[in-house]
Structures are given as C-alpha cells and as structure tokens.
Short mmCIF file of C-alpha atoms and ligand atoms in Angstrom, two decimals:
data_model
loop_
_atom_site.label_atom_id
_atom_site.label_comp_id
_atom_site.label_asym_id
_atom_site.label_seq_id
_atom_site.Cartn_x
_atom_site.Cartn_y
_atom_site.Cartn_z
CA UNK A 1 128.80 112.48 12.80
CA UNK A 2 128.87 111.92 9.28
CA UNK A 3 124.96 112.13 7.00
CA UNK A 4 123.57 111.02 3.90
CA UNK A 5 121.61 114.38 2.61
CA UNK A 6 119.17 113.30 -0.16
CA UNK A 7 118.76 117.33 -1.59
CA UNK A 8 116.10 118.56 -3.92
CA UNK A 9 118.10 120.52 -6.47
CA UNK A 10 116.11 122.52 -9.23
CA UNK A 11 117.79 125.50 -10.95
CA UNK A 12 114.69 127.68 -11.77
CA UNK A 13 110.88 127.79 -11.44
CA UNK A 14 109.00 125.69 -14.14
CA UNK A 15 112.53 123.93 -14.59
CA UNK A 16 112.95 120.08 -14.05
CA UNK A 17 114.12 119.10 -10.78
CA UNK A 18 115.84 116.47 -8.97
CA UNK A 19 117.18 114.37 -6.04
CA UNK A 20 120.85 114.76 -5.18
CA UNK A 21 122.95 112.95 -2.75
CA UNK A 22 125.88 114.34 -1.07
CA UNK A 23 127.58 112.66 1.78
CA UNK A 24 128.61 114.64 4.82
CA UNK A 25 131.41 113.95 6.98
CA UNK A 26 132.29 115.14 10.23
CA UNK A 27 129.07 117.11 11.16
CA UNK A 28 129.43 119.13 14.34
CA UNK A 29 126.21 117.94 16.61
CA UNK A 30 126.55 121.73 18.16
CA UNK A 31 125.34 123.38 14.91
CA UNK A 32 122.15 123.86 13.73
CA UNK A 33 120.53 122.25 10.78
CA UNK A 34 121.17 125.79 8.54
CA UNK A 35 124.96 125.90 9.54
CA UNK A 36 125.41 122.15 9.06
CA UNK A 37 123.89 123.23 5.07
CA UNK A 38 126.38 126.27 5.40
CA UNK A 39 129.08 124.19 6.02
CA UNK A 40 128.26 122.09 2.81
CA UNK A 41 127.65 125.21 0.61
CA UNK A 42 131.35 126.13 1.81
CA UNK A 43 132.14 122.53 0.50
CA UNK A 44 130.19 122.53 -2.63
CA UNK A 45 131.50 126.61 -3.62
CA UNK A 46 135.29 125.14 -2.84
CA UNK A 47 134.59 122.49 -5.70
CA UNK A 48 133.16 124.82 -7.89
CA UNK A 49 129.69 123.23 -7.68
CA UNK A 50 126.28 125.45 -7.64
CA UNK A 51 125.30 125.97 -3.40
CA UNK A 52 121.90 124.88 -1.80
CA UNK A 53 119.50 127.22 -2.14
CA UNK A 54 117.12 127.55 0.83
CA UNK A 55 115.75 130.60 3.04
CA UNK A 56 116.45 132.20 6.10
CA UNK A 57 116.83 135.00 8.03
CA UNK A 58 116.69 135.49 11.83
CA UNK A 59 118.16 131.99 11.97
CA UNK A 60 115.98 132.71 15.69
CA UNK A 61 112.57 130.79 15.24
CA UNK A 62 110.98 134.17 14.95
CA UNK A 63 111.22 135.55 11.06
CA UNK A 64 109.18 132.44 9.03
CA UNK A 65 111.92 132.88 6.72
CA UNK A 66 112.84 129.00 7.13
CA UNK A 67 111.27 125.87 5.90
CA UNK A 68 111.49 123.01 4.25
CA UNK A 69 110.56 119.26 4.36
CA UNK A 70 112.86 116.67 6.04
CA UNK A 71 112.30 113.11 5.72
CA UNK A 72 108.62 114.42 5.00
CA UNK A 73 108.03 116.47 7.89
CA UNK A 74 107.66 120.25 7.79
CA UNK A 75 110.72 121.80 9.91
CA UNK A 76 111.64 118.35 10.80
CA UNK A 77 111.51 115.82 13.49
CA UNK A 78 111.29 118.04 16.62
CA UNK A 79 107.60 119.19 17.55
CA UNK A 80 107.25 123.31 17.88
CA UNK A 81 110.72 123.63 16.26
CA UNK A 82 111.81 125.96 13.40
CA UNK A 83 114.43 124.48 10.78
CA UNK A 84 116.70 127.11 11.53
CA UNK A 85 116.27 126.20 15.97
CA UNK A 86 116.59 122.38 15.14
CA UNK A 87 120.01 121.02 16.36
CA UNK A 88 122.05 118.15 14.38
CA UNK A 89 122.21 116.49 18.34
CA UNK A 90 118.86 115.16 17.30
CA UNK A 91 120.21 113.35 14.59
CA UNK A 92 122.01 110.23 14.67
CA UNK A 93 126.06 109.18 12.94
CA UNK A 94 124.74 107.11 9.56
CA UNK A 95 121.73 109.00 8.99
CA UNK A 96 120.12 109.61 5.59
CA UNK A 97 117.64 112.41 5.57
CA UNK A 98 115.93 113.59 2.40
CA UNK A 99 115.41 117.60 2.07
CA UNK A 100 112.45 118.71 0.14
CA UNK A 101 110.85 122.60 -0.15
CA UNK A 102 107.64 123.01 0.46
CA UNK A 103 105.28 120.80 -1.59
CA UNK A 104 101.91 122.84 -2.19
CA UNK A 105 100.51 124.29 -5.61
CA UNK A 106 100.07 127.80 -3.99
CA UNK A 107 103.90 127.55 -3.00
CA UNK A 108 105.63 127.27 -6.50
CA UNK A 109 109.59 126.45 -6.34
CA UNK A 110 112.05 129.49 -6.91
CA UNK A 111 114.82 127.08 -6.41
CA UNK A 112 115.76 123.95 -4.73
CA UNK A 113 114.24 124.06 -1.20
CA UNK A 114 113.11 128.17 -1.72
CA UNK A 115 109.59 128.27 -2.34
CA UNK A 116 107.22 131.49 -3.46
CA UNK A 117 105.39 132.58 -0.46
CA UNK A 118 103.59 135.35 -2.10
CA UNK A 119 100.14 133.61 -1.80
CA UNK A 120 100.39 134.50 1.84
CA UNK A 121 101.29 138.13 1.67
CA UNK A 122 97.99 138.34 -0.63
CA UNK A 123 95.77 136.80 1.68
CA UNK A 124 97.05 139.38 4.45
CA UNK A 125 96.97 142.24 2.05
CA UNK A 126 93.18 141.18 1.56
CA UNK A 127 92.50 141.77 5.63
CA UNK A 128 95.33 141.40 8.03
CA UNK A 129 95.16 145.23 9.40
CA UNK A 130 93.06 147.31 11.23
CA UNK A 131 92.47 150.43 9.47
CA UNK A 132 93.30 153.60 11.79
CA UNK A 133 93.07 157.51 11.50
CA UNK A 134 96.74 158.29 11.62
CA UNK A 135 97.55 160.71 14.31
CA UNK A 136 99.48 161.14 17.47
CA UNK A 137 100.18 157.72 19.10
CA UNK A 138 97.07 157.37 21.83
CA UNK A 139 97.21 156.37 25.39
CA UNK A 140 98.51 152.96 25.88
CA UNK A 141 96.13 151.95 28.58
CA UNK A 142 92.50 154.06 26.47
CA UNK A 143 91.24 150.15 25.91
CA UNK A 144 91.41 147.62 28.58
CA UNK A 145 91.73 144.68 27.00
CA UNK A 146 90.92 141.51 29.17
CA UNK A 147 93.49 139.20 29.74
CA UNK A 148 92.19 135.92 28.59
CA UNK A 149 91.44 137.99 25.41
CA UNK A 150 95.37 139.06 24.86
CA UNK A 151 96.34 135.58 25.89
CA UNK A 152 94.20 134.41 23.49
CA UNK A 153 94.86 136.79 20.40
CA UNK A 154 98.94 136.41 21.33
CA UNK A 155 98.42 133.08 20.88
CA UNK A 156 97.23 133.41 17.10
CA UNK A 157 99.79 136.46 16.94
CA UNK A 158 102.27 134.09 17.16
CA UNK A 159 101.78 132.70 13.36
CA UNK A 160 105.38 133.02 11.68
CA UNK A 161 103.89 133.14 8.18
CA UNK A 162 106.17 130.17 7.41
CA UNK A 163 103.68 127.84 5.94
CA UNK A 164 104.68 124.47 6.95
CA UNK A 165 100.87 123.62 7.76
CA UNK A 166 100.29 123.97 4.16
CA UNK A 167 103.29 122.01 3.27
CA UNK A 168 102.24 119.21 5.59
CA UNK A 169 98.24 119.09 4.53
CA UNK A 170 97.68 116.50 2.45
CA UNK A 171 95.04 119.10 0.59
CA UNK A 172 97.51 121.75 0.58
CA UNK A 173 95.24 124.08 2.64
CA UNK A 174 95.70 127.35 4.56
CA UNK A 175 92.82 127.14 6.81
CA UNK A 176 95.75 127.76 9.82
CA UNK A 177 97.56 130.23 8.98
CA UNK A 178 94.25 132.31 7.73
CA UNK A 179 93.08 131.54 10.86
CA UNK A 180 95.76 132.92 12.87
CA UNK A 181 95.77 136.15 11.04
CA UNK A 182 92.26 136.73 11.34
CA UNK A 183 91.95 135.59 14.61
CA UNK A 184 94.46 137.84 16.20
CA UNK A 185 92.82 140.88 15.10
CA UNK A 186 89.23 139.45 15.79
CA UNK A 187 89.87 138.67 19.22
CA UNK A 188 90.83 142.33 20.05
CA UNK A 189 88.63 145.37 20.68
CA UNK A 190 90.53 147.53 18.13
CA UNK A 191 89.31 144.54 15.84
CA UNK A 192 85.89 144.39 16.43
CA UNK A 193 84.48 147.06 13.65
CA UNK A 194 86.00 144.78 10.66
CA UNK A 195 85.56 141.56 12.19
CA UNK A 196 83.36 140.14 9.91
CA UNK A 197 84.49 141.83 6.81
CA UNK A 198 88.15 140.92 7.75
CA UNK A 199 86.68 137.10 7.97
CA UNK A 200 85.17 137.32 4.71
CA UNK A 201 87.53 139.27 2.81
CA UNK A 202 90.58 136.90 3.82
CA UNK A 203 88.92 133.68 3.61
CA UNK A 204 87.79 134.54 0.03
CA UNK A 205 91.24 135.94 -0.70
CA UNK A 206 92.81 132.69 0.65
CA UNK A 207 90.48 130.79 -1.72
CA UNK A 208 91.66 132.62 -4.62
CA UNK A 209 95.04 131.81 -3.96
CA UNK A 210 95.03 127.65 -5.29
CA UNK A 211 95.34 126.49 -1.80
CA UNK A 212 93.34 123.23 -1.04
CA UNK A 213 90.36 122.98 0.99
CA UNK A 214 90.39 122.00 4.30
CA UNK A 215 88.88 118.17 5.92
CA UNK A 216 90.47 118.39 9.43
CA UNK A 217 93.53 116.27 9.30
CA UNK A 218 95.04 118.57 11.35
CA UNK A 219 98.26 118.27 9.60
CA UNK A 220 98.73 121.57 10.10
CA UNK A 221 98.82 121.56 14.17
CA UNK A 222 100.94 119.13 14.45
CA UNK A 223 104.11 120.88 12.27
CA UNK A 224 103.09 124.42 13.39
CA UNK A 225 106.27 125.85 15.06
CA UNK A 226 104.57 128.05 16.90
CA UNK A 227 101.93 125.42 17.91
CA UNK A 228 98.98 126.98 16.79
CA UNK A 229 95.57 125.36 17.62
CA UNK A 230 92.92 124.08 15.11
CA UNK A 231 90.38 125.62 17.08
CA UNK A 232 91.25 128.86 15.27
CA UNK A 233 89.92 127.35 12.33
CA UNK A 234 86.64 126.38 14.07
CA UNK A 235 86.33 130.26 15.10
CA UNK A 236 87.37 131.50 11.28
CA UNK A 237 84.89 129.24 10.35
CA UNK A 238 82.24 130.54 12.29
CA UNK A 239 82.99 134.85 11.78
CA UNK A 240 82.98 133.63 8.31
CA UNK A 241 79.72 132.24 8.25
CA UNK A 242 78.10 134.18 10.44
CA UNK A 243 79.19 136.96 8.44
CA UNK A 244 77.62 135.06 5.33
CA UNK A 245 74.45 134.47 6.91
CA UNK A 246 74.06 138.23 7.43
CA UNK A 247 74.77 139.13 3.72
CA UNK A 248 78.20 140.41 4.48
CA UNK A 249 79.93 140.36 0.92
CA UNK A 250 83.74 141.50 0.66
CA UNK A 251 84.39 144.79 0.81
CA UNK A 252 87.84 146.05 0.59
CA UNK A 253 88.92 147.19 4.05
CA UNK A 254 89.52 150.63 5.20
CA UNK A 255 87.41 151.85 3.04
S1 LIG B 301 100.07 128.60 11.33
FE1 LIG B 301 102.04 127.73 12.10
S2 LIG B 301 102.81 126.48 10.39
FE2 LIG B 301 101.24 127.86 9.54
S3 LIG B 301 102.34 129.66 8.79
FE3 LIG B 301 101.70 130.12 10.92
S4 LIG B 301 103.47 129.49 12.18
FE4 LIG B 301 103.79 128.52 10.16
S1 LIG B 302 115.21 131.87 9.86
FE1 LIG B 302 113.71 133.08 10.95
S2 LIG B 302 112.34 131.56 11.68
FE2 LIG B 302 113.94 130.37 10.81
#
C-alpha cells in the first residue's frame, strides 16, 4: 500500500517546527506502524536526509516508551492499542495520515514526535512508592489480599506512563494517569499507612507540573492503551479530599 505521511519535523526544543510530507510506497500491511517509520528512516538516511525522531522501546505495548498523535488521536485509530502494537492492515492504499508528538505544555518537544516526559517521573517521585524497612524478602502469602482488591489495584497497575490521556485532553490534564498511580498503591494493604499523604502529595505534585485541570471530558479513557477507567479519578478525588478535610498537608513520604 502506498501513504501520504504528513510528519511533524522540529530539530530541537524551543526551535521552530514544521509539517513535512513524504510519500510512501509499497508499505508492507504485516508491519507495524514503528517498522513502517523504520523503513522510511532507512529511506530518508540512504538520501542523506535527517531520520524521524520518535520513541520506543519494547516495541510490546508494555514499556510507555511510544506515542504520538495520528490524524489527532493519541496512539491512533485502534481503541486499547499502543503505537508500537498498531498494524498498517488497519490502514487503507491512498491514505494520508498526519503524525504529531504529544501536544501538552507539561510535555515540551525534544524533537519531532519525542516529547519530555519528565513531568511524570516527578509526580511519581512525589508519592508513587511505599516506603519499606529493607530486610530479608517476607513471606509471600503474610497479607491476604482480597481478590476484588488485586483485581482492582492491577487494573490501575496497568498505567504505561505513556501519557496519551494528556495528549488527548483538551485541558492538557493528568488527572488519569495520577490516578492510576495513586490508586494502585491505595487499593492495597501495604498502601494503606500513606494513603492519604500519597493522595495529597501527588496530586499537589501533579499540579505543580503545568498540566491542565481536569472537567470530565474523559478524553483520557477513551485513548488510554491500557483502558484505564475515569472512575479512578473519582476515587483520587475523594482520598484527596478527604485527606484535605482532615488537615492532611504534604509531607514528603517515607519520612
Ligand atoms: S493512564 Fe493510560 S494513557 Fe495515561 S499514561 Fe497511563 S496508560 Fe498512558
Ligand atoms: S514501545 Fe513500549 S509500549 Fe510502545
């Protein structure tokens, strides 16, 4: 099959950028979206021109690495799908897609469709653990934890960290994947102690960060790769302001 690509190109951060057409020609419907890019960086290097940038890593749906914006959808057209696990089958011969990174003032361009993810690493820094005497590793079974409760905190485990629900928010917000993180701990007996200071200490963190606020589009939901629900927001919501109401203030975990 042979594709218009419409490809954000931008050489640095803070540097002008640009949309850049390239035509490609006898795209293999067998290869993913990354290889058919691979397959044009080949081209592009053979002519001497500067490759695609864009991130990856497992290339398995698992890392987060991936991401970018195709025809204006996070990941693309194919619901609870990573960029790197979308297959050019679901594309048609003739099609012109337009590839975009990850629009979102928290998310500042390193180059063309590579974005800084950093913001996201802080707000996990500011929570995302449960602090632990180090010792000798302890019984696997010492805390029964009931099943609709692991279900439930897999669930929100499953975040990738690859922050395509802020791409796709129209407010730029990070209510889901601050969510997931502190719900997967929260949910958990070994969580319980910093519950609400976890809540509070990442929710303020991810304020601090220039993401937008959140006003329920649910955006977010619908890109998620891993399908994450918006009710974690509604329970991040409430650990945070139950927390408030009690006069938790942040405190810096583990301490
Ligand atoms: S909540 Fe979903 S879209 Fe957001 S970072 Fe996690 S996996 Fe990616
Ligand atoms: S490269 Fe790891 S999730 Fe896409």
């Amino acid at each position: 099959m042979d594709l218009t690509l419409h490809v954000w190109r931008q050489a640095g951060p803070g540097e002008p950028g640009r949309m850049q057409a390239y035509e490609v020609k006898g795209v293999n419907e067998h290869s993913s979206f990354l290889e058919m890019l691979d397959v044009l960086n080949q081209q592009l290097g053979e002519r001497g021109e500067e490759p695609i940038a864009f991130d990856h890593d497992c290339r398995e749906g698992i890392c987060g690495s991936c991401g970018f914006l195709i025809n204006g959808v996070a990941h693309g057209p194919l619901p609870g799908t990573t960029v790197c696990q979308l297959h050019m089958r679901h594309f048609r011969h003739g099609d012109a897609l337009r590839l975009e990174p990850w629009r979102a003032k928290a998310f500042p361009v390193i180059r063309d469709l590579m974005v800084d993810r950093g913001a996201f690493d802080r707000v996990v820094q500011a929570g995302g653990f449960v602090s632990v005497a180090t010792g000798s590793a302890p019984e696997a079974n010492l805390i029964p934890v009931p099943k609709p409760l692991a279900d439930r905190a897999f669930d929100a485990a499953a975040c990738i960290g690859c922050g395509a629900c802020v791409a796709q928010c129209p407010n730029g917000a990070a209510q889901l994947f601050t969510a997931a993180k502190v719900s997967h701990l929260g949910l958990l007996p070994q969580g319980q102690p910093e519950r609400t200071a976890r809540a509070v200490a990442m929710v303020e963190a991810m304020e601090g960060q220039g993401f937008g606020a959140c006003s329920n589009y649910a955006e977010c939901e619908a890109v998620c790769p891993k399908e994450i629900s918006i009710d974690f927001i509604a329970r991040m919501n409430r650990d945070y302001l139950k927390a408030k109401l009690k006069g938790v203030e942040k405190v810096p975990l583990g301490d």
